[in-house]
PDB file of C-alpha atoms in Angstrom:
ATOM      1  CA  MET A 654      -0.378 -20.722 -47.837  1.00  0.00           C
ATOM      2  CA  ILE A 655       3.301 -19.853 -48.372  1.00  0.00           C
ATOM      3  CA  ARG A 656       2.385 -16.441 -49.721  1.00  0.00           C
ATOM      4  CA  ASN A 657       0.256 -15.698 -46.663  1.00  0.00           C
ATOM      5  CA  VAL A 658       3.084 -16.697 -44.315  1.00  0.00           C
ATOM      6  CA  LEU A 659       5.692 -14.651 -46.193  1.00  0.00           C
ATOM      7  CA  GLY A 660       3.386 -11.652 -46.454  1.00  0.00           C
ATOM      8  CA  SER A 661       2.556 -11.869 -42.753  1.00  0.00           C
ATOM      9  CA  VAL A 662       6.246 -11.911 -41.818  1.00  0.00           C
ATOM     10  CA  LEU A 663       6.927  -8.843 -43.953  1.00  0.00           C
ATOM     11  CA  ALA A 664       3.902  -7.032 -42.526  1.00  0.00           C
ATOM     12  CA  LEU A 665       4.813  -7.782 -38.909  1.00  0.00           C
ATOM     13  CA  ALA A 666       8.400  -6.716 -39.515  1.00  0.00           C
ATOM     14  CA  GLY A 667       7.163  -3.459 -41.023  1.00  0.00           C
ATOM     15  CA  ALA A 668       4.837  -2.837 -38.082  1.00  0.00           C
ATOM     16  CA  ALA A 669       7.650  -3.446 -35.590  1.00  0.00           C
ATOM     17  CA  SER A 670       9.932  -1.067 -37.476  1.00  0.00           C
ATOM     18  CA  ALA A 671       7.229   1.602 -37.513  1.00  0.00           C
ATOM     19  CA  VAL A 672       6.559   1.311 -33.770  1.00  0.00           C
ATOM     20  CA  LEU A 673      10.262   1.494 -32.865  1.00  0.00           C
ATOM     21  CA  SER A 674      10.953   4.502 -35.091  1.00  0.00           C
ATOM     22  CA  PRO A 675       9.466   7.148 -32.715  1.00  0.00           C
ATOM     23  CA  PHE A 676      12.021   6.106 -30.085  1.00  0.00           C
ATOM     24  CA  ARG A 677      14.906   7.039 -32.398  1.00  0.00           C
ATOM     25  CA  ASP A 678      16.200  10.405 -33.568  1.00  0.00           C
ATOM     26  CA  TRP A 679      14.209  11.930 -36.397  1.00  0.00           C
ATOM     27  CA  TYR A 680      15.775  15.306 -36.958  1.00  0.00           C
ATOM     28  CA  ASP A 681      18.692  17.114 -35.346  1.00  0.00           C
ATOM     29  CA  GLY A 682      18.744  14.832 -32.274  1.00  0.00           C
ATOM     30  CA  ARG A 683      14.996  15.085 -31.588  1.00  0.00           C
ATOM     31  CA  LEU A 684      13.124  11.822 -31.045  1.00  0.00           C
ATOM     32  CA  GLY A 685      10.066  11.001 -33.121  1.00  0.00           C
ATOM     33  CA  ARG A 686       7.844  10.705 -30.061  1.00  0.00           C
ATOM     34  CA  HIS A 687       8.690  14.324 -29.152  1.00  0.00           C
ATOM     35  CA  TYR A 688       6.527  15.604 -31.998  1.00  0.00           C
ATOM     36  CA  ARG A 689       2.870  16.275 -31.346  1.00  0.00           C
ATOM     37  CA  ILE A 690       0.510  14.475 -33.697  1.00  0.00           C
ATOM     38  CA  ASP A 691      -1.499  17.637 -34.325  1.00  0.00           C
ATOM     39  CA  GLU A 692       1.704  19.450 -35.348  1.00  0.00           C
ATOM     40  CA  LEU A 693       1.721  17.352 -38.499  1.00  0.00           C
ATOM     41  CA  PHE A 694      -1.350  19.340 -39.576  1.00  0.00           C
ATOM     42  CA  THR A 695      -0.660  22.749 -38.017  1.00  0.00           C
ATOM     43  CA  GLY A 696       3.116  23.097 -38.029  1.00  0.00           C
ATOM     44  CA  ILE A 697       6.160  21.939 -36.065  1.00  0.00           C
ATOM     45  CA  THR A 698       6.828  23.606 -32.672  1.00  0.00           C
ATOM     46  CA  ASP A 699       9.356  23.081 -29.878  1.00  0.00           C
ATOM     47  CA  SER A 700       6.811  21.675 -27.404  1.00  0.00           C
ATOM     48  CA  ARG A 701       7.100  18.061 -26.268  1.00  0.00           C
ATOM     49  CA  PRO A 702       3.810  16.170 -25.891  1.00  0.00           C
ATOM     50  CA  GLY A 703       2.913  13.254 -23.675  1.00  0.00           C
ATOM     51  CA  PRO A 704       2.873   9.652 -24.947  1.00  0.00           C
ATOM     52  CA  LEU A 705      -0.811   9.801 -25.918  1.00  0.00           C
ATOM     53  CA  GLY A 706      -0.424  13.028 -27.888  1.00  0.00           C
ATOM     54  CA  SER A 707       2.697  12.172 -29.883  1.00  0.00           C
ATOM     55  CA  THR A 708       3.190  10.564 -33.265  1.00  0.00           C
ATOM     56  CA  LEU A 709       3.679   7.261 -31.435  1.00  0.00           C
ATOM     57  CA  VAL A 710      -0.121   6.894 -31.258  1.00  0.00           C
ATOM     58  CA  ALA A 711      -0.421   6.837 -35.047  1.00  0.00           C
ATOM     59  CA  PHE A 712       2.211   4.131 -35.414  1.00  0.00           C
ATOM     60  CA  LEU A 713       0.682   2.056 -32.624  1.00  0.00           C
ATOM     61  CA  PHE A 714      -2.665   2.246 -34.408  1.00  0.00           C
ATOM     62  CA  ALA A 715      -0.992   1.063 -37.613  1.00  0.00           C
ATOM     63  CA  ALA A 716       0.610  -1.852 -35.737  1.00  0.00           C
ATOM     64  CA  VAL A 717      -2.741  -2.956 -34.276  1.00  0.00           C
ATOM     65  CA  LEU A 718      -4.292  -2.697 -37.721  1.00  0.00           C
ATOM     66  CA  THR A 719      -1.490  -4.876 -39.068  1.00  0.00           C
ATOM     67  CA  VAL A 720      -1.996  -7.591 -36.454  1.00  0.00           C
ATOM     68  CA  VAL A 721      -5.721  -7.707 -37.164  1.00  0.00           C
ATOM     69  CA  GLY A 722      -5.056  -7.886 -40.893  1.00  0.00           C
ATOM     70  CA  VAL A 723      -2.587 -10.746 -40.461  1.00  0.00           C
ATOM     71  CA  VAL A 724      -4.992 -12.713 -38.255  1.00  0.00           C
ATOM     72  CA  LEU A 725      -7.858 -12.204 -40.689  1.00  0.00           C
ATOM     73  CA  ARG A 726      -5.551 -12.588 -43.712  1.00  0.00           C
ATOM     74  CA  SER A 727      -6.881  -9.276 -44.979  1.00  0.00           C
ATOM     75  CA  ARG A 728      -4.683  -7.601 -47.551  1.00  0.00           C
ATOM     76  CA  LEU A 729      -6.786  -4.451 -47.310  1.00  0.00           C
ATOM     77  CA  LEU A 730      -6.092  -3.932 -43.595  1.00  0.00           C
ATOM     78  CA  VAL A 731      -2.368  -4.563 -44.005  1.00  0.00           C
ATOM     79  CA  ALA A 732      -2.205  -2.152 -46.924  1.00  0.00           C
ATOM     80  CA  ALA A 733      -4.162   0.447 -44.926  1.00  0.00           C
ATOM     81  CA  SER A 734      -1.639   0.230 -42.072  1.00  0.00           C
ATOM     82  CA  GLY A 735       1.195   0.785 -44.556  1.00  0.00           C
ATOM     83  CA  VAL A 736      -0.573   3.835 -45.950  1.00  0.00           C
ATOM     84  CA  VAL A 737      -0.975   5.233 -42.411  1.00  0.00           C
ATOM     85  CA  VAL A 738       2.728   4.820 -41.609  1.00  0.00           C
ATOM     86  CA  LEU A 739       3.950   6.261 -44.896  1.00  0.00           C
ATOM     87  CA  GLY A 740       1.346   9.026 -44.812  1.00  0.00           C
ATOM     88  CA  PHE A 741       2.347  10.289 -41.373  1.00  0.00           C
ATOM     89  CA  THR A 742       6.045   9.991 -42.247  1.00  0.00           C
ATOM     90  CA  VAL A 743       5.683  12.012 -45.446  1.00  0.00           C
ATOM     91  CA  LEU A 744       3.431  14.534 -43.703  1.00  0.00           C
ATOM     92  CA  TRP A 745       6.068  15.015 -40.984  1.00  0.00           C
ATOM     93  CA  MET A 746       8.765  15.559 -43.603  1.00  0.00           C
ATOM     94  CA  VAL A 747       6.622  18.239 -45.267  1.00  0.00           C
ATOM     95  CA  ARG A 748       6.002  20.070 -41.970  1.00  0.00           C
ATOM     96  CA  GLN A 749       9.588  19.735 -40.879  1.00  0.00           C
ATOM     97  CA  GLY A 750      10.787  21.104 -44.202  1.00  0.00           C
ATOM     98  CA  GLU A 751       8.457  24.073 -43.831  1.00  0.00           C
ATOM     99  CA  SER A 752       9.743  24.694 -40.305  1.00  0.00           C
ATOM    100  CA  GLU A 753      13.469  24.449 -41.168  1.00  0.00           C
ATOM    101  CA  GLY A 754      13.254  25.781 -44.692  1.00  0.00           C
ATOM    102  CA  SER A 755      14.813  22.596 -46.078  1.00  0.00           C
ATOM    103  CA  LEU A 756      15.615  19.020 -45.091  1.00  0.00           C
ATOM    104  CA  THR A 757      19.256  18.092 -44.857  1.00  0.00           C
ATOM    105  CA  VAL A 758      21.293  15.019 -44.121  1.00  0.00           C
ATOM    106  CA  ALA A 759      24.618  15.555 -42.323  1.00  0.00           C
ATOM    107  CA  GLY A 760      27.185  13.250 -40.782  1.00  0.00           C
ATOM    108  CA  ASP A 761      27.490  15.286 -37.557  1.00  0.00           C
ATOM    109  CA  GLY A 762      24.061  14.181 -36.285  1.00  0.00           C
ATOM    110  CA  SER A 763      22.077  17.112 -37.637  1.00  0.00           C
ATOM    111  CA  GLY A 764      19.367  16.841 -40.270  1.00  0.00           C
ATOM    112  CA  LEU A 765      17.365  13.704 -41.019  1.00  0.00           C
ATOM    113  CA  ARG A 766      18.214  10.750 -38.828  1.00  0.00           C
ATOM    114  CA  TRP A 767      17.616   6.983 -38.821  1.00  0.00           C
ATOM    115  CA  GLY A 768      14.208   7.222 -37.159  1.00  0.00           C
ATOM    116  CA  VAL A 769      12.658   8.691 -40.303  1.00  0.00           C
ATOM    117  CA  ALA A 770      14.295   6.042 -42.477  1.00  0.00           C
ATOM    118  CA  GLU A 771      13.060   3.322 -40.152  1.00  0.00           C
ATOM    119  CA  ALA A 772       9.495   4.640 -40.289  1.00  0.00           C
ATOM    120  CA  ALA A 773       9.586   4.864 -44.088  1.00  0.00           C
ATOM    121  CA  ALA A 774      11.051   1.350 -44.341  1.00  0.00           C
ATOM    122  CA  GLY A 775       8.283   0.040 -42.071  1.00  0.00           C
ATOM    123  CA  GLY A 776       5.607   1.522 -44.326  1.00  0.00           C
ATOM    124  CA  VAL A 777       7.219   0.025 -47.418  1.00  0.00           C
ATOM    125  CA  LEU A 778       7.426  -3.404 -45.772  1.00  0.00           C
ATOM    126  CA  LEU A 779       3.734  -3.202 -44.853  1.00  0.00           C
ATOM    127  CA  LEU A 780       2.726  -2.427 -48.426  1.00  0.00           C
ATOM    128  CA  LEU A 781       5.015  -5.172 -49.720  1.00  0.00           C
ATOM    129  CA  GLY A 782       3.489  -7.657 -47.275  1.00  0.00           C
ATOM    130  CA  ALA A 783      -0.003  -6.746 -48.493  1.00  0.00           C
ATOM    131  CA  VAL A 784       1.083  -7.365 -52.084  1.00  0.00           C
ATOM    132  CA  VAL A 785       2.677 -10.735 -51.270  1.00  0.00           C
ATOM    133  CA  MET A 786      -0.257 -12.036 -49.235  1.00  0.00           C
ATOM    134  CA  SER A 787      -2.806 -14.077 -51.161  1.00  0.00           C
ATOM    135  CA  GLY A 788      -5.672 -13.134 -48.837  1.00  0.00           C
ATOM    136  CA  ARG A 789      -8.518 -15.194 -47.400  1.00  0.00           C
ATOM    137  CA  HIS A 790      -9.499 -16.709 -50.749  1.00  0.00           C
ATOM    138  CA  GLY A 791      -6.004 -17.830 -51.618  1.00  0.00           C
ATOM    139  CA  ALA A 792      -6.310 -21.122 -49.704  1.00  0.00           C
ATOM    140  CA  GLY A 793      -9.557 -22.031 -51.482  1.00  0.00           C
ATOM    141  CA  ARG A 794      -8.295 -21.205 -54.963  1.00  0.00           C
ATOM    142  CA  ARG A 795      -8.605 -24.059 -57.414  1.00  0.00           C
ATOM    143  CA  PRO A 796      -5.386 -25.720 -58.557  1.00  0.00           C
ATOM    144  CA  ALA A 797      -4.065 -25.116 -62.043  1.00  0.00           C
ATOM    145  CA  ARG A 798      -5.494 -27.154 -64.899  1.00  0.00           C
ATOM    146  CA  GLY A 799      -3.799 -30.515 -65.097  1.00  0.00           C
ATOM    147  CA  ALA A 800      -2.125 -30.159 -61.680  1.00  0.00           C
ATOM    148  CA  ARG A 801      -4.487 -32.472 -59.829  1.00  0.00           C
ATOM    149  CA  LYS A 802      -7.423 -34.120 -61.529  1.00  0.00           C
ATOM    150  CA  GLN A 803     -10.095 -36.368 -60.092  1.00  0.00           C
ATOM    151  CA  PRO A 804      -9.518 -39.930 -61.364  1.00  0.00           C
ATOM    152  CA  TYR A 805     -13.231 -40.641 -61.813  1.00  0.00           C
ATOM    153  CA  ALA A 806     -16.061 -38.295 -62.562  1.00  0.00           C
ATOM    154  CA  ALA A 807     -18.969 -38.401 -60.142  1.00  0.00           C
ATOM    155  CA  PRO A 808     -22.156 -39.871 -61.663  1.00  0.00           C
ATOM    156  CA  GLY A 809     -25.298 -37.905 -62.156  1.00  0.00           C
ATOM    157  CA  SER A 810     -28.422 -38.082 -60.035  1.00  0.00           C
ATOM    158  CA  GLU A 811     -30.044 -40.526 -62.455  1.00  0.00           C
ATOM    159  CA  ASN A 812     -27.625 -43.310 -61.460  1.00  0.00           C
ATOM    160  CA  PRO A 813     -26.517 -42.750 -57.866  1.00  0.00           C
ATOM    161  CA  ASP A 814     -25.565 -46.362 -57.065  1.00  0.00           C
ATOM    162  CA  THR A 815     -22.529 -46.543 -59.332  1.00  0.00           C
ATOM    163  CA  TRP A 816     -20.189 -44.451 -57.192  1.00  0.00           C
ATOM    164  CA  PRO A 817     -17.503 -45.216 -56.208  1.00  0.00           C
ATOM    165  CA  PRO A 818     -16.314 -47.195 -59.233  1.00  0.00           C
ATOM    166  CA  THR A 819     -15.936 -50.357 -57.123  1.00  0.00           C
ATOM    167  CA  GLN A 820     -19.696 -50.862 -57.568  1.00  0.00           C
ATOM    168  CA  GLU A 821     -20.176 -50.890 -53.813  1.00  0.00           C
ATOM    169  CA  PRO A 822     -23.639 -49.991 -52.535  1.00  0.00           C
ATOM    170  CA  GLY A 823     -24.245 -46.319 -52.776  1.00  0.00           C
ATOM    171  CA  PRO A 824     -27.122 -44.100 -51.651  1.00  0.00           C
ATOM    172  CA  SER A 825     -30.669 -45.343 -51.941  1.00  0.00           C
ATOM    173  CA  VAL A 826     -32.401 -44.880 -55.279  1.00  0.00           C
ATOM    174  CA  GLN A 827     -35.815 -44.590 -53.675  1.00  0.00           C
ATOM    175  CA  THR A 828     -37.356 -41.238 -54.474  1.00  0.00           C
ATOM    176  CA  SER A 829     -40.737 -41.746 -52.788  1.00  0.00           C
ATOM    177  CA  THR A 830     -41.482 -40.090 -49.482  1.00  0.00           C
ATOM    178  CA  LEU A 831     -43.147 -43.270 -48.217  1.00  0.00           C
ATOM    179  CA  PRO A 832     -41.112 -45.767 -46.176  1.00  0.00           C
ATOM    180  CA  GLU A 833     -39.473 -48.606 -48.028  1.00  0.00           C
ATOM    181  CA  PRO A 834     -41.410 -51.927 -47.931  1.00  0.00           C
ATOM    182  CA  GLU A 835     -39.958 -54.358 -45.437  1.00  0.00           C
ATOM    183  CA  PRO A 836     -39.436 -58.015 -46.401  1.00  0.00           C
ATOM    184  CA  GLU A 837     -41.788 -60.661 -44.998  1.00  0.00           C
ATOM    185  CA  LEU A 838     -40.131 -62.190 -41.945  1.00  0.00           C
ATOM    186  CA  TYR A 839     -42.636 -65.082 -41.482  1.00  0.00           C
ATOM    187  CA  THR A 840     -41.072 -68.343 -42.677  1.00  0.00           C
ATOM    188  CA  GLY A 841     -43.723 -70.873 -41.546  1.00  0.00           C
ATOM    189  CA  PRO A 842     -46.338 -72.590 -43.724  1.00  0.00           C
ATOM    190  CA  ASP A 843     -48.536 -70.595 -45.979  1.00  0.00           C
ATOM    191  CA  PRO A 844     -51.375 -69.060 -43.939  1.00  0.00           C
ATOM    192  CA  ALA A 845     -53.712 -69.662 -46.899  1.00  0.00           C
ATOM    193  CA  ASP A 846     -53.414 -73.404 -46.363  1.00  0.00           C
ATOM    194  CA  ARG A 847     -55.962 -73.812 -43.599  1.00  0.00           C
ATOM    195  CA  ARG A 848     -56.273 -77.613 -43.696  1.00  0.00           C
ATOM    196  CA  ALA A 849     -56.523 -79.099 -40.200  1.00  0.00           C
ATOM    197  CA  PRO A 850     -53.557 -81.261 -39.217  1.00  0.00           C
ATOM    198  CA  ALA A 851     -54.052 -85.001 -38.961  1.00  0.00           C
ATOM    199  CA  PRO A 852     -54.942 -86.076 -35.395  1.00  0.00           C
ATOM    200  CA  ALA A 853     -52.463 -88.037 -33.387  1.00  0.00           C
ATOM    201  CA  PRO A 854     -53.017 -91.836 -33.210  1.00  0.00           C
ATOM    202  CA  GLU A 855     -53.957 -91.704 -29.548  1.00  0.00           C
ATOM    203  CA  ASP A 856     -56.554 -89.031 -30.213  1.00  0.00           C
ATOM    204  CA  ARG A 857     -58.359 -90.967 -32.961  1.00  0.00           C
ATOM    205  CA  ASP A 858     -61.900 -92.246 -32.409  1.00  0.00           C
ATOM    206  CA  THR A 859     -61.802 -96.028 -31.803  1.00  0.00           C
ATOM    207  CA  ALA A 860     -65.558 -96.500 -32.149  1.00  0.00           C
ATOM    208  CA  PRO A 861     -65.394 -98.113 -35.598  1.00  0.00           C
ATOM    209  CA  TYR A 862     -63.329-100.945 -34.247  1.00  0.00           C
ATOM    210  CA  PRO A 863     -65.207-103.942 -32.566  1.00  0.00           C
ATOM    211  CA  VAL A 864     -65.036-104.096 -28.842  1.00  0.00           C
ATOM    212  CA  VAL A 865     -64.418-107.588 -27.447  1.00  0.00           C
ATOM    213  CA  PRO A 866     -66.004-108.015 -23.997  1.00  0.00           C
ATOM    214  CA  ASP A 867     -63.956-109.465 -21.184  1.00  0.00           C
ATOM    215  CA  GLU A 868     -65.238-113.029 -20.772  1.00  0.00           C
ATOM    216  CA  GLY A 869     -63.063-113.911 -17.814  1.00  0.00           C
ATOM    217  CA  PRO A 870     -60.367-116.610 -17.532  1.00  0.00           C
ATOM    218  CA  ASP A 871     -60.363-119.757 -19.603  1.00  0.00           C
ATOM    219  CA  ALA A 872     -60.703-123.275 -18.272  1.00  0.00           C
ATOM    220  CA  ASP A 873     -57.088-123.411 -17.112  1.00  0.00           C
ATOM    221  CA  GLY A 874     -57.498-120.222 -15.128  1.00  0.00           C
ATOM    222  CA  ARG A 875     -55.460-118.104 -17.509  1.00  0.00           C
ATOM    223  CA  PRO A 876     -56.828-114.792 -18.736  1.00  0.00           C
ATOM    224  CA  ARG A 877     -58.163-114.704 -22.206  1.00  0.00           C
ATOM    225  CA  ARG A 878     -56.320-112.771 -24.844  1.00  0.00           C
TER     226      ARG A 878
END
């Protein structure tokens, strides 16, 4: 993570330096954006191109490539942008040397100026940022041996209910595709015992008992018991 952040900062700084360099003097008071991009392949002339035909386009393309590489954490894209910046800078120096016969550095403002140095420094920073970055797979890299170990090893599939080590219930050990049998929820008497319940006293047949007829009141006029 730290390497990606540091590499991204270096890459963005290099891209900014490369984009600003065409607005500075490159040689003998001439700005970098006053050179046509096709002159780097055919030869330097005195003509001044528009913004879309100058070397500024190449450095803007390198800056966009850098931003995409930083977002995607792609070392390849960042390195490619550094190669573009350094390649166009070196190619300009070759063509300028052919046009002037030699490249000089003077204190009176003639010869190579700070714009070229800024472009070259931007390309170097881009390549350095690509080297420092760990890339997309850096965050998922395994820690060093002994740095952080798992306190308990996970059990195998033959004993899935012993993890975690607290012996708490784990995943089901059922391997059949059929549903698990549900427990019997009926808690009443056994249905196999089909004996009829004893009848209530008021529902019993009283025929076996003798029936005493009502013989009327006794001699004193009281009812018989």
